[in-house]
mmCIF file of C-alpha atoms in Angstrom:
data_model
loop_
_atom_site.group_PDB
_atom_site.id
_atom_site.type_symbol
_atom_site.label_atom_id
_atom_site.label_comp_id
_atom_site.label_asym_id
_atom_site.label_seq_id
_atom_site.Cartn_x
_atom_site.Cartn_y
_atom_site.Cartn_z
ATOM 1 C CA LEU A 1 -0.293 -0.247 -0.169
ATOM 2 C CA GLY A 2 2.706 2.801 1.034
ATOM 3 C CA LEU A 3 4.518 1.677 -2.507
ATOM 4 C CA LEU A 4 1.215 2.254 -4.221
ATOM 5 C CA GLY A 5 0.624 5.583 -2.635
ATOM 6 C CA ALA A 6 4.417 6.535 -3.036
ATOM 7 C CA PHE A 7 4.672 5.889 -7.209
ATOM 8 C CA LEU A 8 1.400 8.367 -6.833
ATOM 9 C CA LYS A 9 3.420 10.653 -5.439
ATOM 10 C CA CYS A 10 6.385 10.484 -7.516
ATOM 11 C CA GLY A 11 4.099 11.276 -10.546
ATOM 12 C CA TYR A 12 2.911 7.958 -12.072
ATOM 13 C CA SER A 13 -0.862 7.865 -12.949
ATOM 14 C CA PRO A 14 -2.670 5.036 -11.505
ATOM 15 C CA THR A 15 -3.305 3.990 -14.927
ATOM 16 C CA ASP A 16 0.510 3.149 -14.811
ATOM 17 C CA LEU A 17 -0.105 1.209 -11.895
ATOM 18 C CA ALA A 18 -1.401 -2.167 -11.033
ATOM 19 C CA TYR A 19 -1.359 -4.741 -7.635
ATOM 20 C CA ILE A 20 -1.457 -8.704 -7.637
ATOM 21 C CA LYS A 21 -1.623 -11.270 -5.034
ATOM 22 C CA PRO A 22 -1.827 -14.285 -7.325
ATOM 23 C CA CYS A 23 -1.448 -16.441 -3.848
ATOM 24 C CA THR A 24 -2.742 -15.989 -0.662
ATOM 25 C CA GLN A 25 -4.329 -17.431 2.486
ATOM 26 C CA CYS A 26 -7.063 -14.648 2.732
ATOM 27 C CA GLN A 27 -10.100 -14.452 1.204
ATOM 28 C CA ASP A 28 -11.134 -11.251 3.045
ATOM 29 C CA ILE A 29 -10.169 -8.018 1.416
ATOM 30 C CA GLN A 30 -7.701 -5.724 2.313
ATOM 31 C CA LEU A 31 -6.774 -2.527 3.009
ATOM 32 C CA VAL A 32 -4.811 -2.574 0.176
ATOM 33 C CA SER A 33 -7.603 -3.504 -2.546
ATOM 34 C CA LYS A 34 -9.741 -0.841 -0.880
ATOM 35 C CA TYR A 35 -7.016 1.590 -1.754
ATOM 36 C CA CYS A 36 -6.412 0.622 -5.126
ATOM 37 C CA ASN A 37 -10.120 0.693 -5.872
ATOM 38 C CA LEU A 38 -9.926 4.105 -4.261
ATOM 39 C CA LYS A 39 -7.153 5.522 -6.136
ATOM 40 C CA GLY A 40 -8.354 3.767 -9.312
ATOM 41 C CA ILE A 41 -5.514 1.854 -9.781
ATOM 42 C CA THR A 42 -6.012 -2.102 -11.060
ATOM 43 C CA HIS A 43 -6.077 -4.882 -8.763
ATOM 44 C CA ARG A 44 -6.691 -8.258 -7.741
ATOM 45 C CA GLY A 45 -6.752 -9.198 -4.471
ATOM 46 C CA ILE A 46 -7.124 -12.440 -4.307
ATOM 47 C CA GLY A 47 -5.644 -14.335 -7.333
ATOM 48 C CA PRO A 48 -6.170 -17.554 -8.746
ATOM 49 C CA ILE A 49 -4.353 -19.950 -6.095
ATOM 50 C CA VAL A 50 -6.086 -19.734 -2.474
ATOM 51 C CA PHE A 51 -4.312 -21.766 0.121
ATOM 52 C CA ARG A 52 -7.603 -23.137 1.569
ATOM 53 C CA GLN A 53 -7.618 -25.906 4.088
ATOM 54 C CA GLY A 54 -6.786 -29.276 2.732
ATOM 55 C CA PHE A 55 -4.838 -27.540 -0.273
ATOM 56 C CA THR A 56 -1.237 -28.571 0.431
ATOM 57 C CA ALA A 57 -2.263 -32.218 1.090
ATOM 58 C CA GLN A 58 -4.160 -32.076 -2.495
ATOM 59 C CA CYS A 59 -1.371 -30.746 -4.071
ATOM 60 C CA ILE A 60 0.773 -33.868 -2.361
ATOM 61 C CA ASP A 61 -1.845 -36.422 -3.403
ATOM 62 C CA GLU A 62 -1.995 -35.610 -6.847
ATOM 63 C CA GLU A 63 -1.169 -38.192 -9.744
ATOM 64 C CA ASN A 64 1.661 -36.336 -11.105
ATOM 65 C CA PRO A 65 2.307 -33.399 -8.901
ATOM 66 C CA THR A 66 5.045 -31.851 -10.895
ATOM 67 C CA ALA A 67 2.386 -31.619 -13.469
ATOM 68 C CA GLY A 68 0.011 -29.902 -10.922
ATOM 69 C CA ALA A 69 2.804 -27.381 -10.099
ATOM 70 C CA GLU A 70 3.571 -26.104 -13.724
ATOM 71 C CA ASN A 71 -0.232 -25.704 -14.266
ATOM 72 C CA ARG A 72 -0.692 -23.656 -11.129
ATOM 73 C CA ILE A 73 2.583 -21.491 -11.782
ATOM 74 C CA LYS A 74 0.738 -21.206 -15.454
ATOM 75 C CA GLN A 75 -2.115 -19.550 -13.458
ATOM 76 C CA VAL A 76 -0.026 -17.414 -11.901
ATOM 77 C CA VAL A 77 1.600 -16.097 -14.721
ATOM 78 C CA GLN A 78 -1.549 -15.820 -17.123
ATOM 79 C CA SER A 79 -2.810 -13.299 -13.972
ATOM 80 C CA VAL A 80 -0.152 -11.071 -13.599
ATOM 81 C CA ASN A 81 0.691 -10.940 -17.311
ATOM 82 C CA GLU A 82 -2.985 -9.998 -18.076
ATOM 83 C CA ILE A 83 -3.169 -7.612 -15.088
ATOM 84 C CA SER A 84 0.380 -6.288 -16.559
ATOM 85 C CA VAL A 85 -1.006 -5.190 -20.151
ATOM 86 C CA ASN A 86 -0.008 -1.481 -20.530
ATOM 87 C CA LYS A 87 1.196 -0.993 -16.902
ATOM 88 C CA LYS A 88 4.955 0.616 -16.134
ATOM 89 C CA ILE A 89 4.988 -0.835 -12.521
ATOM 90 C CA VAL A 90 2.952 -3.968 -11.635
ATOM 91 C CA ILE A 91 3.138 -5.147 -7.508
ATOM 92 C CA VAL A 92 3.248 -8.599 -7.325
ATOM 93 C CA ASP A 93 2.967 -9.226 -3.668
ATOM 94 C CA GLY A 94 4.001 -12.707 -1.888
ATOM 95 C CA VAL A 95 2.947 -14.516 0.882
ATOM 96 C CA GLY A 96 4.833 -15.020 3.889
ATOM 97 C CA TYR A 97 8.477 -16.155 4.056
ATOM 98 C CA PRO A 98 10.110 -16.847 0.514
ATOM 99 C CA ALA A 99 9.565 -20.880 0.535
ATOM 100 C CA VAL A 100 5.557 -20.677 1.162
ATOM 101 C CA GLY A 101 4.036 -22.586 -1.185
ATOM 102 C CA SER A 102 7.259 -24.494 -1.829
ATOM 103 C CA VAL A 103 5.287 -27.833 -0.954
ATOM 104 C CA SER A 104 2.925 -27.156 -4.093
ATOM 105 C CA GLY A 105 5.660 -26.086 -6.237
ATOM 106 C CA ILE A 106 4.573 -21.861 -6.120
ATOM 107 C CA SER A 107 6.684 -20.704 -3.650
ATOM 108 C CA ASN A 108 7.353 -16.855 -3.840
ATOM 109 C CA ALA A 109 10.793 -17.317 -5.386
ATOM 110 C CA GLN A 110 9.235 -19.683 -8.004
ATOM 111 C CA ILE A 111 6.794 -17.498 -9.008
ATOM 112 C CA ALA A 112 9.375 -14.752 -9.114
ATOM 113 C CA HIS A 113 10.946 -17.069 -11.359
ATOM 114 C CA ALA A 114 8.690 -17.775 -13.701
ATOM 115 C CA LEU A 115 7.618 -14.176 -14.216
ATOM 116 C CA GLY A 116 11.279 -13.158 -14.516
ATOM 117 C CA ALA A 117 10.310 -10.123 -11.417
ATOM 118 C CA PRO A 118 13.245 -8.932 -9.391
ATOM 119 C CA VAL A 119 12.319 -8.836 -5.303
ATOM 120 C CA LEU A 120 11.947 -6.554 -3.082
ATOM 121 C CA LEU A 121 12.573 -8.106 0.485
ATOM 122 C CA ILE A 122 10.309 -6.512 3.630
ATOM 123 C CA GLY A 123 13.285 -7.303 6.466
ATOM 124 C CA ARG A 124 12.890 -7.548 10.585
ATOM 125 C CA PRO A 125 13.864 -5.074 12.698
ATOM 126 C CA GLY A 126 17.234 -4.972 14.769
ATOM 127 C CA LEU A 127 20.535 -5.268 13.553
ATOM 128 C CA GLY A 128 22.119 -8.461 13.514
ATOM 129 C CA ASN A 129 19.009 -10.130 13.225
ATOM 130 C CA ALA A 130 17.399 -7.424 10.462
ATOM 131 C CA ILE A 131 21.057 -8.642 8.477
ATOM 132 C CA ASP A 132 20.573 -12.272 9.359
ATOM 133 C CA SER A 133 17.393 -13.141 8.239
ATOM 134 C CA PHE A 134 17.556 -10.974 5.297
ATOM 135 C CA ASN A 135 20.533 -13.046 4.382
ATOM 136 C CA LEU A 136 18.494 -16.647 4.528
ATOM 137 C CA ASN A 137 15.987 -14.855 2.814
ATOM 138 C CA MET A 138 17.926 -13.730 0.052
ATOM 139 C CA VAL A 139 19.591 -16.894 -0.637
ATOM 140 C CA TYR A 140 16.244 -18.973 -1.404
ATOM 141 C CA PHE A 141 15.718 -16.739 -3.813
ATOM 142 C CA LEU A 142 19.329 -16.651 -5.207
ATOM 143 C CA TYR A 143 18.894 -20.849 -5.012
ATOM 144 C CA HIS A 144 15.816 -20.424 -7.614
ATOM 145 C CA HIS A 145 17.880 -17.395 -9.959
ATOM 146 C CA VAL A 146 15.970 -14.548 -8.858
ATOM 147 C CA HIS A 147 17.490 -11.248 -8.678
ATOM 148 C CA VAL A 148 17.339 -9.408 -4.956
ATOM 149 C CA LEU A 149 16.885 -5.715 -5.266
ATOM 150 C CA GLY A 150 17.686 -4.844 -1.843
ATOM 151 C CA GLY A 151 15.354 -4.378 1.419
ATOM 152 C CA LEU A 152 13.247 -2.244 3.123
ATOM 153 C CA TRP A 153 12.825 -3.008 7.075
ATOM 154 C CA ASN A 154 9.641 -2.044 8.319
ATOM 155 C CA ASN A 155 7.944 -1.758 11.612
ATOM 156 C CA ILE A 156 11.077 -0.876 13.325
ATOM 157 C CA PRO A 157 9.358 -0.946 17.397
ATOM 158 C CA PRO A 158 10.439 2.716 19.021
ATOM 159 C CA VAL A 159 12.633 1.081 21.611
ATOM 160 C CA GLU A 160 15.120 -2.106 20.906
ATOM 161 C CA SER A 161 16.174 -4.467 23.641
ATOM 162 C CA TYR A 162 20.083 -3.764 22.588
ATOM 163 C CA HIS A 163 19.850 -0.852 19.693
ATOM 164 C CA THR A 164 18.368 2.258 18.935
ATOM 165 C CA TYR A 165 16.182 2.908 15.576
ATOM 166 C CA ASP A 166 19.193 5.106 14.756
ATOM 167 C CA ASP A 167 21.715 2.040 15.390
ATOM 168 C CA CYS A 168 19.881 -0.295 13.528
ATOM 169 C CA LYS A 169 20.048 1.824 10.405
ATOM 170 C CA THR A 170 23.121 3.034 10.692
ATOM 171 C CA TYR A 171 24.487 -0.579 11.351
ATOM 172 C CA VAL A 172 22.321 -2.092 8.346
ATOM 173 C CA GLU A 173 23.513 0.181 5.886
ATOM 174 C CA ARG A 174 27.322 0.158 6.757
ATOM 175 C CA TYR A 175 27.032 -4.034 6.471
ATOM 176 C CA PHE A 176 25.743 -4.033 3.421
ATOM 177 C CA ALA A 177 27.417 -1.269 1.856
ATOM 178 C CA LYS A 178 30.680 -3.170 2.616
ATOM 179 C CA MET A 179 30.072 -6.974 2.144
ATOM 180 C CA CYS A 180 27.173 -6.885 0.073
ATOM 181 C CA PRO A 181 27.135 -3.427 -2.026
ATOM 182 C CA SER A 182 24.854 -4.521 -4.832
ATOM 183 C CA ILE A 183 21.731 -5.166 -2.348
ATOM 184 C CA SER A 184 20.145 -1.955 -2.362
ATOM 185 C CA VAL A 185 18.850 -0.205 1.548
ATOM 186 C CA TYR A 186 16.248 1.636 0.522
ATOM 187 C CA GLY A 187 14.516 2.368 3.942
ATOM 188 C CA HIS A 188 14.392 1.951 8.083
ATOM 189 C CA VAL A 189 10.316 2.382 8.636
ATOM 190 C CA PRO A 190 9.862 2.874 12.765
ATOM 191 C CA ARG A 191 6.294 1.751 13.956
ATOM 192 C CA ASN A 192 4.221 4.986 14.020
ATOM 193 C CA GLU A 193 2.134 4.298 17.259
ATOM 194 C CA GLN A 194 -0.692 6.469 15.953
ATOM 195 C CA GLN A 195 -0.621 4.124 13.057
ATOM 196 C CA TRP A 196 -0.759 0.749 15.289
ATOM 197 C CA LYS A 197 -3.226 1.964 17.479
ATOM 198 C CA MET A 198 -5.811 2.677 14.450
ATOM 199 C CA LYS A 199 -4.738 -0.653 12.977
ATOM 200 C CA LEU A 200 -5.736 -2.580 15.996
ATOM 201 C CA GLU A 201 -9.702 -0.488 16.006
ATOM 202 C CA ASN A 202 -10.106 -2.430 12.523
ATOM 203 C CA GLU A 203 -8.481 -5.201 12.818
ATOM 204 C CA ASP A 204 -11.794 -7.254 11.882
ATOM 205 C CA VAL A 205 -10.736 -6.018 8.301
ATOM 206 C CA THR A 206 -7.049 -5.563 8.590
ATOM 207 C CA GLN A 207 -6.435 -9.151 9.416
ATOM 208 C CA CYS A 208 -6.669 -12.110 7.311
ATOM 209 C CA VAL A 209 -8.164 -14.829 7.955
ATOM 210 C CA LEU A 210 -9.160 -17.639 5.825
ATOM 211 C CA ARG A 211 -13.559 -16.997 4.993
ATOM 212 C CA GLU A 212 -15.563 -15.554 2.459
ATOM 213 C CA THR A 213 -15.344 -11.557 3.248
ATOM 214 C CA LYS A 214 -18.184 -9.455 4.064
ATOM 215 C CA ASN A 215 -16.385 -6.439 3.285
ATOM 216 C CA LYS A 216 -16.934 -4.340 0.573
ATOM 217 C CA LEU A 217 -14.352 -2.050 -1.479
ATOM 218 C CA VAL A 218 -16.042 1.380 0.408
ATOM 219 C CA PHE A 219 -13.447 2.605 2.958
ATOM 220 C CA ASN A 220 -15.016 3.529 6.074
ATOM 221 C CA GLU A 221 -13.489 6.465 7.664
ATOM 222 C CA GLY A 222 -11.366 4.519 10.195
ATOM 223 C CA GLU A 223 -9.484 2.514 7.061
ATOM 224 C CA GLN A 224 -9.186 5.270 4.408
ATOM 225 C CA GLU A 225 -7.323 7.726 7.539
ATOM 226 C CA LEU A 226 -5.326 4.860 8.196
ATOM 227 C CA CYS A 227 -4.186 4.183 4.513
ATOM 228 C CA GLU A 228 -3.464 7.599 4.183
ATOM 229 C CA SER A 229 -1.376 7.795 6.942
ATOM 230 C CA VAL A 230 0.716 4.871 6.344
ATOM 231 C CA VAL A 231 1.514 6.573 2.570
ATOM 232 C CA GLU A 232 2.923 9.805 4.202
ATOM 233 C CA TRP A 233 4.673 8.033 6.808
ATOM 234 C CA MET A 234 6.544 5.871 4.558
ATOM 235 C CA ALA A 235 7.424 8.665 2.546
ATOM 236 C CA LYS A 236 9.609 10.211 4.876
ATOM 237 C CA TYR A 237 11.542 6.787 5.459
ATOM 238 C CA VAL A 238 11.898 5.167 1.813
ATOM 239 C CA ASN A 239 14.336 6.225 -0.304
ATOM 240 C CA TYR A 240 11.482 5.268 -3.515
ATOM 241 C CA ASP A 241 13.715 6.983 -6.580
ATOM 242 C CA ARG A 242 16.418 4.836 -5.917
ATOM 243 C CA LEU A 243 13.975 1.872 -6.070
ATOM 244 C CA VAL A 244 12.727 3.401 -9.515
ATOM 245 C CA GLU A 245 16.053 3.508 -11.062
ATOM 246 C CA ASP A 246 17.062 0.014 -9.649
ATOM 247 C CA LEU A 247 13.904 -1.105 -11.657
ATOM 248 C CA LYS A 248 14.714 0.539 -14.455
ATOM 249 C CA ASN A 249 18.284 -0.393 -14.382
ATOM 250 C CA TYR A 250 17.645 -3.885 -14.035
ATOM 251 C CA TYR A 251 15.032 -4.469 -17.015
ATOM 252 C CA LYS A 252 17.289 -2.298 -18.772
ATOM 253 C CA ASN A 253 20.030 -4.709 -18.257
ATOM 254 C CA LYS A 254 18.224 -7.706 -18.510
ATOM 255 C CA VAL A 255 16.858 -6.542 -22.454
#
């Protein structure tokens, strides 16, 4: 949601953008879909693959699991290609950690590889944990021959057990500059306590559950305020210009 809002602020038209979550555990309408609907951004919040109860066992029990996985990948690629027509930027939202869906042949990394898409990783708070978990996740994508653009560390609590926000930001940036300069650090976003409170107050529509939704694509007052607040807050801490430049360079070099 913050990325979409930022791209609008960078001068992209809503018709330039698209959002899709091709695989999901959630059948509720999420705030990002409501935001897209409000702004006129093409979106598909619930894609062709839904991890319903029993889905994993069903995939394992298939007579030909390889063929089944290939068919699921084709569904995902088709859905992304359809929503990408005449778009400049398409956000393909992953689910969980990199290997989620691997049992069905449709992990985040396998999907990114099939699409030929680079990856932006959302990192954990902290210092050592922020770096170590990023490296672990990155390796899985690299194993599947997926290019990792860099990371964005989100929802950092105002008080850490051992490290301040400034220390986390400084040393994570310093580590990647020294040890892995090809990885871009796009920002560290501290937790906004007011947004956190608003999120809890709207918990019934901001939490993902495995059920069909009764929610519509229309915002209530609290939801719209929350979304606009998230966009403004992230704009303060994320280097979107660098992200756009890295995306352009990736596709330029790919050609």
